[in-house]
Amino acid sequence: MADSLRFSASFGYLLCFCILFFSFNSYKSCVHGARELANHQNVVNKKKSLMPAPASTTGLQIAHRLGHSSPLDQENPPPTSREILLQDQSRGRSLYSKSVSWNYSNDDSGTGVELPLQEKSIGAGNFVVKVGFGTPKRDLTLMFDTGSDVTWIQCQPCDKCYDQEEPIFDPSKSSTFSDATCNTPTCPYSITYNDDSNSSGNYSQDTLTLSSTTVFPGFVFGCGRNNSANFGKVAGVLGFEPGDTSIMTQTVNNFGQEFSYCLPLEETSTGYLRFGQLAFETRQSSEISIPIVTDSTWPNKYLVKLVGITIGEKRLEMSANSVPGSLPSTILDTGTIISRLPGEVYAGLRSAFQDSMSQYPLADQSSDPMDICYDLSGSEDDINKIVPSMKLHFDDSQDLNLDPSGVVWKESDSRKVCLAFAVNGNSNDLTIIGNHQQRNLKISYSLFDKKVGFTTGGCGN
């Protein structure tokens, strides 16, 4: 019996490796990225092993891109609220991904890793982490993105690169760098966003360092040599969405397919990004747990089933704008700021918000993509006590209370507040829970168990 179990386990690991190995040979898709991707091509190494080194016990930090604790200097001048929201508009549209075969490993090496997560300049209300590339290690600040699977950084020699905080990565100074080999001579990648921002170059391999003892040789990433100037000061993007080049795919045998994060409520605060055992422990204390579901229309995304929203005393059903017997597909996307809802659901939410705010005057103008705002300058009440409560209803009667700050968008040093939701472009678009609604929540993913957990109370608890 023991020999049989050992054989089964060995065969399982071999099968997992083979599927992962051959699926890298050619892959083309359209996915959510740092903004919405209109075109995304990636072809990655089919010869070199992507099996990572053992994990460590240290971690990373998460924070607001404009926060004082961010690894990036303050932008001068900083982006205005309007610039931030206009950039966010292009993110929230529908995109398609190619299906990928998955095998989940429950082999978690060590106690996991925690990285500081901060909010800072990627140009639009997103969150960043600092990781190392190459040998010797070069620390680079990347956008944390659950809506794309590709990790890319700017590389020398650079035909067209924007200004970033750290020096641009120079592959010639890394003893472990190599070009990825695939079915084309240069193994190219190209990402074009709907706001015309873009990154292109070649797929490469080098050592990825998350901590002094958590190192992944041969990590596949895009080495960008033609990049537009719309990414703030970050060096690139760290992609978590399911896919061949996702960090979770490439660390499959190290972290037990567990990650969790907490987006800080304030720009001056710091959150975290956790992997492995630390993420598992966070998930174990979750207040609610909901399944990750599959949908043939969106085969390569972390989908959840949002069934309704309650604002104040009014409940809205998500089925209002869906095919009978089904629900709109929903994702949690850290790269989108303002949540996007189906037309009929948004109309109901907007109407209920208007009813609850009827005693306050409308603001002079909206803040795209939001279209309903109020001027609270005549009131001395705390804004969090003025805005209506909101609750998200998931499948299996699992309810999540949003922080009051997640219901409205408040402009800096202003008494103007806007309903922090927007309408989708068409009925086939994904429903998106953006990062503004995710702040101050502990969110944990188990890709092995296909569960997402939520805990309220903030990043420090």
Short mmCIF file of C-alpha atoms in Angstrom, two decimals:
data_model
loop_
_atom_site.label_atom_id
_atom_site.label_comp_id
_atom_site.label_asym_id
_atom_site.label_seq_id
_atom_site.Cartn_x
_atom_site.Cartn_y
_atom_site.Cartn_z
CA MET A 1 0.00 0.00 0.00
CA ALA A 2 2.82 2.44 0.90
CA ASP A 3 4.57 1.73 -2.43
CA SER A 4 1.28 2.28 -4.24
CA LEU A 5 0.73 5.63 -2.52
CA ARG A 6 4.28 6.73 -3.28
CA PHE A 7 3.81 5.76 -6.92
CA SER A 8 0.50 7.67 -7.13
CA ALA A 9 2.03 10.79 -5.58
CA SER A 10 5.04 10.65 -7.88
CA PHE A 11 2.85 10.14 -10.91
CA GLY A 12 0.68 13.10 -9.88
CA TYR A 13 3.65 15.43 -9.60
CA LEU A 14 5.00 14.21 -12.95
CA LEU A 15 1.63 14.75 -14.63
CA CYS A 16 1.37 18.26 -13.14
CA PHE A 17 4.84 19.15 -14.40
CA CYS A 18 4.23 17.75 -17.90
CA ILE A 19 0.96 19.63 -18.36
CA LEU A 20 2.54 22.88 -17.13
CA PHE A 21 5.63 22.27 -19.28
CA PHE A 22 3.85 21.67 -22.57
CA SER A 23 1.19 24.34 -22.07
CA PHE A 24 3.99 26.97 -22.17
CA ASN A 25 4.86 26.14 -25.76
CA SER A 26 2.37 28.51 -27.37
CA TYR A 27 -0.23 30.72 -25.74
CA LYS A 28 -2.27 33.61 -27.05
CA SER A 29 -5.02 35.39 -25.18
CA CYS A 30 -6.75 38.61 -24.23
CA VAL A 31 -6.89 39.23 -20.48
CA HIS A 32 -7.30 41.94 -17.88
CA GLY A 33 -3.98 43.62 -17.19
CA ALA A 34 -2.63 46.81 -15.68
CA ARG A 35 -5.43 48.29 -17.73
CA GLU A 36 -7.72 46.42 -20.10
CA LEU A 37 -5.75 44.54 -22.72
CA ALA A 38 -7.00 44.82 -26.30
CA ASN A 39 -4.32 42.47 -27.59
CA HIS A 40 -1.99 40.19 -25.67
CA GLN A 41 0.39 37.69 -27.22
CA ASN A 42 2.81 35.57 -25.25
CA VAL A 43 4.97 32.67 -26.31
CA VAL A 44 7.12 31.17 -23.60
CA ASN A 45 9.88 28.69 -23.05
CA LYS A 46 9.06 25.08 -23.90
CA LYS A 47 12.50 23.67 -23.10
CA LYS A 48 13.68 25.00 -19.71
CA SER A 49 12.20 23.83 -16.43
CA LEU A 50 10.08 26.32 -14.48
CA MET A 51 10.16 24.37 -11.23
CA PRO A 52 11.00 26.92 -8.48
CA ALA A 53 13.32 26.69 -5.51
CA PRO A 54 12.01 26.09 -1.95
CA ALA A 55 10.02 28.89 -0.34
CA SER A 56 11.08 30.94 2.67
CA THR A 57 9.53 32.38 5.80
CA THR A 58 9.76 36.11 5.04
CA GLY A 59 7.41 38.49 3.20
CA LEU A 60 6.32 41.54 1.14
CA GLN A 61 4.43 44.77 1.92
CA ILE A 62 1.39 46.25 0.17
CA ALA A 63 0.40 49.93 0.12
CA HIS A 64 -1.27 52.72 -1.83
CA ARG A 65 0.73 53.91 -4.81
CA LEU A 66 0.55 57.53 -3.57
CA GLY A 67 1.17 56.69 0.09
CA HIS A 68 4.07 57.99 2.16
CA SER A 69 5.22 54.42 2.84
CA SER A 70 5.36 53.50 -0.85
CA PRO A 71 8.72 52.42 -2.28
CA LEU A 72 8.17 55.03 -5.02
CA ASP A 73 8.77 58.74 -4.53
CA GLN A 74 5.76 61.03 -4.74
CA GLU A 75 4.85 61.93 -8.31
CA ASN A 76 5.42 65.59 -9.06
CA PRO A 77 2.84 66.72 -9.78
CA PRO A 78 0.72 63.82 -8.50
CA PRO A 79 -2.10 62.59 -10.77
CA THR A 80 -5.43 64.34 -10.24
CA SER A 81 -8.55 62.42 -9.28
CA ARG A 82 -9.90 62.95 -12.79
CA GLU A 83 -6.72 61.54 -14.38
CA ILE A 84 -6.89 58.53 -12.08
CA LEU A 85 -10.53 57.80 -12.92
CA LEU A 86 -10.15 58.36 -16.67
CA GLN A 87 -7.34 55.81 -16.71
CA ASP A 88 -9.58 53.43 -14.79
CA GLN A 89 -12.34 53.69 -17.42
CA SER A 90 -10.34 51.70 -19.96
CA ARG A 91 -9.76 48.86 -17.52
CA GLY A 92 -13.32 47.71 -16.99
CA ARG A 93 -14.41 46.15 -20.29
CA SER A 94 -14.96 42.57 -21.37
CA LEU A 95 -12.01 40.42 -22.49
CA TYR A 96 -11.48 36.77 -23.35
CA SER A 97 -8.82 34.26 -22.29
CA LYS A 98 -7.66 30.91 -23.63
CA SER A 99 -8.43 27.87 -21.51
CA VAL A 100 -5.44 26.30 -19.75
CA SER A 101 -5.24 22.85 -18.17
CA TRP A 102 -4.69 23.09 -14.41
CA ASN A 103 -3.33 20.67 -11.85
CA TYR A 104 -3.14 21.87 -8.28
CA SER A 105 -0.40 20.81 -5.87
CA ASN A 106 -0.87 20.90 -2.11
CA ASP A 107 2.89 20.78 -1.50
CA ASP A 108 3.63 23.88 0.58
CA SER A 109 7.33 24.35 1.34
CA GLY A 110 8.16 26.31 4.48
CA THR A 111 5.86 28.70 6.29
CA GLY A 112 5.26 31.03 3.36
CA VAL A 113 6.14 34.62 2.46
CA GLU A 114 4.66 38.03 3.31
CA LEU A 115 5.39 41.10 1.20
CA PRO A 116 4.49 44.73 2.05
CA LEU A 117 1.79 46.05 -0.29
CA GLN A 118 1.40 49.78 -0.88
CA GLU A 119 -0.67 52.18 -2.97
CA LYS A 120 1.58 54.26 -5.16
CA SER A 121 2.08 55.63 -8.64
CA ILE A 122 1.10 53.30 -11.42
CA GLY A 123 -0.96 56.21 -12.66
CA ALA A 124 -4.39 55.13 -11.38
CA GLY A 125 -5.18 54.04 -7.85
CA ASN A 126 -3.35 50.72 -7.90
CA PHE A 127 -1.11 48.84 -5.47
CA VAL A 128 2.56 47.87 -5.66
CA VAL A 129 5.08 45.39 -4.24
CA LYS A 130 8.86 45.30 -4.41
CA VAL A 131 10.57 42.12 -5.66
CA GLY A 132 14.04 41.22 -6.93
CA PHE A 133 15.18 40.21 -10.43
CA GLY A 134 18.49 38.76 -11.57
CA THR A 135 21.84 37.88 -10.00
CA PRO A 136 22.95 39.98 -8.23
CA LYS A 137 19.40 40.89 -7.23
CA ARG A 138 17.92 44.17 -8.45
CA ASP A 139 14.89 45.37 -6.46
CA LEU A 140 12.03 46.60 -8.66
CA THR A 141 8.58 47.98 -7.81
CA LEU A 142 5.74 46.23 -9.67
CA MET A 143 1.98 46.65 -9.81
CA PHE A 144 0.07 43.88 -7.99
CA ASP A 145 -2.58 42.64 -10.44
CA THR A 146 -5.12 39.84 -9.96
CA GLY A 147 -6.53 40.67 -13.40
CA SER A 148 -3.58 39.58 -15.60
CA ASP A 149 -1.29 36.57 -15.71
CA VAL A 150 1.80 38.19 -17.26
CA THR A 151 4.72 39.59 -15.28
CA TRP A 152 6.76 42.10 -17.29
CA ILE A 153 9.44 44.68 -16.55
CA GLN A 154 11.23 47.33 -18.59
CA CYS A 155 14.61 46.10 -19.89
CA GLN A 156 17.78 47.52 -21.41
CA PRO A 157 18.60 48.09 -24.22
CA CYS A 158 15.35 50.01 -24.43
CA ASP A 159 14.04 51.39 -27.70
CA LYS A 160 11.24 53.26 -25.94
CA CYS A 161 10.93 53.28 -22.15
CA TYR A 162 9.18 55.60 -19.71
CA ASP A 163 10.67 57.04 -16.51
CA GLN A 164 10.58 54.62 -13.56
CA GLU A 165 11.71 55.01 -9.96
CA GLU A 166 14.50 52.42 -10.00
CA PRO A 167 17.09 52.09 -12.79
CA ILE A 168 15.78 50.03 -15.72
CA PHE A 169 16.77 46.37 -15.49
CA ASP A 170 19.91 45.54 -17.51
CA PRO A 171 20.00 41.81 -18.43
CA SER A 172 23.72 42.01 -19.30
CA LYS A 173 24.48 42.60 -15.60
CA SER A 174 22.69 39.44 -14.44
CA SER A 175 24.66 36.17 -14.48
CA THR A 176 21.42 34.11 -14.46
CA PHE A 177 19.53 35.84 -17.28
CA SER A 178 18.62 33.97 -20.46
CA ASP A 179 16.25 34.45 -23.37
CA ALA A 180 13.27 32.13 -23.45
CA THR A 181 13.24 29.73 -26.39
CA CYS A 182 10.03 28.83 -28.17
CA ASN A 183 8.64 28.24 -31.65
CA THR A 184 9.78 31.65 -32.90
CA PRO A 185 13.39 32.91 -32.99
CA THR A 186 12.92 35.73 -30.49
CA CYS A 187 9.92 34.55 -28.39
CA PRO A 188 8.09 37.91 -28.53
CA TYR A 189 5.29 39.28 -26.39
CA SER A 190 3.08 42.30 -27.08
CA ILE A 191 0.48 43.90 -24.81
CA THR A 192 -1.73 46.74 -26.04
CA TYR A 193 -4.22 48.41 -23.73
CA ASN A 194 -7.48 50.04 -24.79
CA ASP A 195 -6.19 53.45 -23.73
CA ASP A 196 -3.35 52.84 -26.25
CA SER A 197 -0.73 52.22 -23.54
CA ASN A 198 1.39 49.20 -24.34
CA SER A 199 4.42 47.05 -23.63
CA SER A 200 6.28 44.75 -25.98
CA GLY A 201 9.56 42.87 -26.09
CA ASN A 202 10.70 39.30 -25.59
CA TYR A 203 9.99 36.59 -23.07
CA SER A 204 13.00 35.92 -20.86
CA GLN A 205 14.04 33.92 -17.80
CA ASP A 206 15.89 35.00 -14.68
CA THR A 207 15.90 34.54 -10.93
CA LEU A 208 12.92 36.05 -9.08
CA THR A 209 13.59 36.88 -5.41
CA LEU A 210 10.71 37.45 -3.00
CA SER A 211 12.91 37.41 0.11
CA SER A 212 16.46 36.53 1.07
CA THR A 213 15.53 32.84 1.27
CA THR A 214 12.66 32.66 -1.25
CA VAL A 215 14.19 32.45 -4.71
CA PHE A 216 12.79 31.14 -8.01
CA PRO A 217 15.40 30.40 -10.69
CA GLY A 218 14.23 30.45 -14.31
CA PHE A 219 11.16 32.62 -13.70
CA VAL A 220 9.54 33.52 -17.05
CA PHE A 221 8.66 37.20 -17.58
CA GLY A 222 8.35 39.76 -20.36
CA CYS A 223 11.43 41.90 -20.95
CA GLY A 224 9.81 45.09 -22.26
CA ARG A 225 11.81 47.25 -24.65
CA ASN A 226 8.96 49.29 -26.16
CA ASN A 227 6.67 50.70 -23.49
CA SER A 228 4.29 53.65 -23.43
CA ALA A 229 4.49 56.39 -20.84
CA ASN A 230 1.20 55.66 -19.06
CA PHE A 231 2.41 53.45 -16.21
CA GLY A 232 3.57 56.00 -13.65
CA LYS A 233 6.92 55.13 -12.09
CA VAL A 234 6.61 51.39 -11.58
CA ALA A 235 9.00 49.00 -13.34
CA GLY A 236 6.21 46.71 -14.60
CA VAL A 237 3.41 44.36 -13.54
CA LEU A 238 3.24 41.24 -11.33
CA GLY A 239 0.44 39.05 -12.73
CA PHE A 240 -1.70 36.71 -10.58
CA GLU A 241 -4.55 35.75 -12.90
CA PRO A 242 -4.68 32.06 -13.93
CA GLY A 243 -2.43 31.43 -16.90
CA ASP A 244 0.85 29.93 -18.02
CA THR A 245 2.99 32.89 -16.96
CA SER A 246 1.15 33.68 -13.71
CA ILE A 247 3.32 33.83 -10.60
CA MET A 248 0.94 31.31 -9.00
CA THR A 249 1.47 28.85 -11.86
CA GLN A 250 5.24 29.23 -11.72
CA THR A 251 5.35 28.69 -7.95
CA VAL A 252 2.82 25.85 -7.97
CA ASN A 253 4.96 23.45 -5.90
CA ASN A 254 6.09 26.00 -3.34
CA PHE A 255 3.07 27.82 -1.99
CA GLY A 256 0.36 25.17 -2.07
CA GLN A 257 -1.64 27.42 -4.43
CA GLU A 258 -2.46 29.81 -1.59
CA PHE A 259 -2.20 33.60 -1.65
CA SER A 260 -3.91 36.39 0.28
CA TYR A 261 -3.78 40.15 0.44
CA CYS A 262 -5.11 43.19 2.26
CA LEU A 263 -5.34 46.55 0.50
CA PRO A 264 -4.80 49.40 2.97
CA LEU A 265 -7.64 51.83 3.55
CA GLU A 266 -5.47 54.95 3.57
CA GLU A 267 -2.68 55.98 1.21
CA THR A 268 -0.41 56.42 4.22
CA SER A 269 -1.03 52.85 5.42
CA THR A 270 0.57 49.55 4.45
CA GLY A 271 -1.08 46.25 3.64
CA TYR A 272 0.35 42.88 2.72
CA LEU A 273 0.59 40.15 0.10
CA ARG A 274 1.02 36.63 1.51
CA PHE A 275 1.87 33.28 -0.04
CA GLY A 276 1.79 29.68 1.12
CA GLN A 277 1.27 28.77 4.77
CA LEU A 278 0.82 32.39 5.87
CA ALA A 279 -1.96 32.81 3.31
CA PHE A 280 -3.51 29.51 4.39
CA GLU A 281 -3.59 30.68 8.01
CA THR A 282 -5.27 33.92 6.91
CA ARG A 283 -7.90 31.93 5.00
CA GLN A 284 -8.56 29.67 8.00
CA SER A 285 -9.79 32.70 9.96
CA SER A 286 -12.04 33.98 7.14
CA GLU A 287 -15.51 35.14 8.17
CA ILE A 288 -17.04 33.92 4.91
CA SER A 289 -15.78 31.58 2.21
CA ILE A 290 -17.15 31.39 -1.33
CA PRO A 291 -16.30 29.07 -4.25
CA ILE A 292 -14.23 30.00 -7.28
CA VAL A 293 -16.50 29.02 -10.16
CA THR A 294 -15.88 28.21 -13.83
CA ASP A 295 -17.49 29.71 -16.91
CA SER A 296 -16.73 28.64 -20.48
CA THR A 297 -17.00 32.27 -21.61
CA TRP A 298 -14.25 33.29 -19.17
CA PRO A 299 -12.17 30.11 -18.85
CA ASN A 300 -9.02 31.59 -17.34
CA LYS A 301 -10.21 33.85 -14.52
CA TYR A 302 -10.89 33.67 -10.79
CA LEU A 303 -14.68 33.96 -11.01
CA VAL A 304 -17.08 34.24 -8.06
CA LYS A 305 -20.87 34.19 -7.98
CA LEU A 306 -22.25 37.55 -6.85
CA VAL A 307 -26.01 37.09 -6.53
CA GLY A 308 -27.13 40.47 -5.19
CA ILE A 309 -26.34 43.81 -3.57
CA THR A 310 -28.16 45.53 -0.72
CA ILE A 311 -27.86 49.31 -0.39
CA GLY A 312 -29.59 50.70 2.69
CA GLU A 313 -32.75 48.60 2.90
CA LYS A 314 -33.08 47.87 -0.83
CA ARG A 315 -31.85 44.55 -2.24
CA LEU A 316 -30.95 44.26 -5.94
CA GLU A 317 -30.67 40.87 -7.64
CA MET A 318 -27.81 40.28 -10.07
CA SER A 319 -30.04 38.08 -12.23
CA ALA A 320 -31.83 41.21 -13.42
CA ASN A 321 -29.53 41.54 -16.42
CA SER A 322 -28.50 37.93 -17.04
CA VAL A 323 -29.59 34.97 -19.13
CA PRO A 324 -32.37 33.04 -17.35
CA GLY A 325 -30.89 30.45 -15.01
CA SER A 326 -27.45 32.07 -14.93
CA LEU A 327 -25.67 35.02 -13.32
CA PRO A 328 -23.23 37.58 -14.70
CA SER A 329 -19.62 36.43 -14.22
CA THR A 330 -17.81 38.38 -11.50
CA ILE A 331 -14.12 38.89 -10.75
CA LEU A 332 -12.16 40.58 -7.96
CA ASP A 333 -9.69 42.78 -9.80
CA THR A 334 -6.98 44.71 -7.95
CA GLY A 335 -6.09 46.53 -11.19
CA THR A 336 -9.54 48.16 -11.57
CA ILE A 337 -10.49 50.93 -9.15
CA ILE A 338 -14.24 51.46 -9.54
CA SER A 339 -16.54 48.41 -9.60
CA ARG A 340 -18.52 47.72 -12.79
CA LEU A 341 -22.09 46.37 -12.75
CA PRO A 342 -24.64 45.21 -15.36
CA GLY A 343 -26.88 48.01 -16.63
CA GLU A 344 -30.13 47.16 -14.82
CA VAL A 345 -28.36 46.41 -11.54
CA TYR A 346 -26.41 49.67 -11.70
CA ALA A 347 -29.60 51.63 -12.49
CA GLY A 348 -31.25 50.19 -9.38
CA LEU A 349 -28.20 50.91 -7.23
CA ARG A 350 -27.98 54.48 -8.52
CA SER A 351 -31.67 55.09 -7.85
CA ALA A 352 -31.44 53.75 -4.28
CA PHE A 353 -28.32 55.86 -3.65
CA GLN A 354 -30.16 58.95 -4.88
CA ASP A 355 -33.07 58.24 -2.55
CA SER A 356 -30.78 57.91 0.48
CA MET A 357 -28.87 61.12 -0.41
CA SER A 358 -31.88 63.22 -1.42
CA GLN A 359 -31.37 65.78 1.36
CA TYR A 360 -27.97 66.80 -0.06
CA PRO A 361 -27.39 68.86 -3.24
CA LEU A 362 -25.98 67.24 -6.35
CA ALA A 363 -22.38 68.16 -7.09
CA ASP A 364 -21.68 70.42 -10.06
CA GLN A 365 -20.18 67.64 -12.16
CA SER A 366 -19.66 63.90 -12.14
CA SER A 367 -16.28 62.17 -11.96
CA ASP A 368 -16.07 59.80 -14.92
CA PRO A 369 -16.74 56.88 -14.96
CA MET A 370 -19.01 57.70 -11.98
CA ASP A 371 -22.11 59.70 -12.88
CA ILE A 372 -23.81 60.58 -9.59
CA CYS A 373 -22.08 62.82 -7.00
CA TYR A 374 -23.18 64.95 -4.04
CA ASP A 375 -21.86 68.07 -2.34
CA LEU A 376 -21.68 67.55 1.44
CA SER A 377 -19.97 70.86 2.21
CA GLY A 378 -23.10 72.11 3.97
CA SER A 379 -23.06 69.22 6.46
CA GLU A 380 -20.75 68.73 9.42
CA ASP A 381 -21.62 65.05 9.80
CA ASP A 382 -19.01 62.35 9.28
CA ILE A 383 -19.19 61.17 5.65
CA ASN A 384 -19.07 57.53 6.74
CA LYS A 385 -22.28 58.11 8.71
CA ILE A 386 -24.01 59.86 5.81
CA VAL A 387 -23.53 57.28 3.06
CA PRO A 388 -25.89 54.29 3.02
CA SER A 389 -24.67 50.88 4.14
CA MET A 390 -23.91 48.28 1.50
CA LYS A 391 -23.72 44.51 1.53
CA LEU A 392 -22.57 42.11 -1.21
CA HIS A 393 -24.47 38.81 -1.40
CA PHE A 394 -22.62 35.76 -2.72
CA ASP A 395 -23.81 32.23 -3.42
CA ASP A 396 -24.70 29.95 -0.48
CA SER A 397 -26.10 32.93 1.50
CA GLN A 398 -22.64 34.37 2.15
CA ASP A 399 -22.85 38.12 2.84
CA LEU A 400 -20.04 40.69 2.95
CA ASN A 401 -20.47 44.11 4.58
CA LEU A 402 -18.51 46.79 2.72
CA ASP A 403 -16.57 49.43 4.59
CA PRO A 404 -18.46 52.77 4.27
CA SER A 405 -15.45 54.19 2.41
CA GLY A 406 -16.00 51.54 -0.27
CA VAL A 407 -19.51 52.79 -1.09
CA VAL A 408 -18.40 56.25 -2.27
CA TRP A 409 -15.38 57.86 -3.89
CA LYS A 410 -14.25 60.96 -1.99
CA GLU A 411 -12.04 63.49 -3.67
CA SER A 412 -9.02 64.57 -1.63
CA ASP A 413 -9.67 67.43 0.80
CA SER A 414 -13.21 67.72 -0.54
CA ARG A 415 -16.76 67.18 0.69
CA LYS A 416 -17.78 65.87 -2.72
CA VAL A 417 -18.66 62.18 -2.80
CA CYS A 418 -19.64 59.99 -5.75
CA LEU A 419 -21.22 56.54 -5.87
CA ALA A 420 -18.12 54.37 -6.39
CA PHE A 421 -19.70 52.13 -9.02
CA ALA A 422 -20.12 52.40 -12.78
CA VAL A 423 -22.14 50.70 -15.50
CA ASN A 424 -20.66 48.08 -17.81
CA GLY A 425 -20.44 48.85 -21.51
CA ASN A 426 -22.68 45.95 -22.52
CA SER A 427 -24.55 43.02 -21.02
CA ASN A 428 -21.78 40.52 -21.85
CA ASP A 429 -19.11 42.31 -19.82
CA LEU A 430 -17.70 40.91 -16.63
CA THR A 431 -19.02 42.25 -13.36
CA ILE A 432 -15.92 43.65 -11.63
CA ILE A 433 -15.38 44.22 -7.90
CA GLY A 434 -12.66 46.86 -8.02
CA ASN A 435 -9.92 47.64 -5.55
CA HIS A 436 -11.83 50.58 -4.04
CA GLN A 437 -14.41 48.12 -2.72
CA GLN A 438 -11.72 45.62 -1.64
CA ARG A 439 -9.85 47.96 0.71
CA ASN A 440 -9.70 47.11 4.39
CA LEU A 441 -10.62 43.46 3.67
CA LYS A 442 -8.45 40.40 4.13
CA ILE A 443 -8.96 38.41 0.92
CA SER A 444 -7.57 34.87 0.66
CA TYR A 445 -7.40 32.56 -2.35
CA SER A 446 -7.01 28.79 -2.25
CA LEU A 447 -6.63 27.61 -5.84
CA PHE A 448 -6.36 24.02 -4.62
CA ASP A 449 -9.70 24.13 -2.78
CA LYS A 450 -11.09 26.71 -5.25
CA LYS A 451 -12.23 29.06 -2.49
CA VAL A 452 -12.02 32.80 -1.76
CA GLY A 453 -12.25 33.95 1.85
CA PHE A 454 -13.11 37.41 3.24
CA THR A 455 -12.47 38.93 6.65
CA THR A 456 -13.44 42.48 7.66
CA GLY A 457 -11.63 44.67 10.15
CA GLY A 458 -8.58 45.99 8.33
CA CYS A 459 -5.02 44.93 7.52
CA GLY A 460 -3.64 45.37 11.03
CA ASN A 461 -6.00 42.96 12.79
#
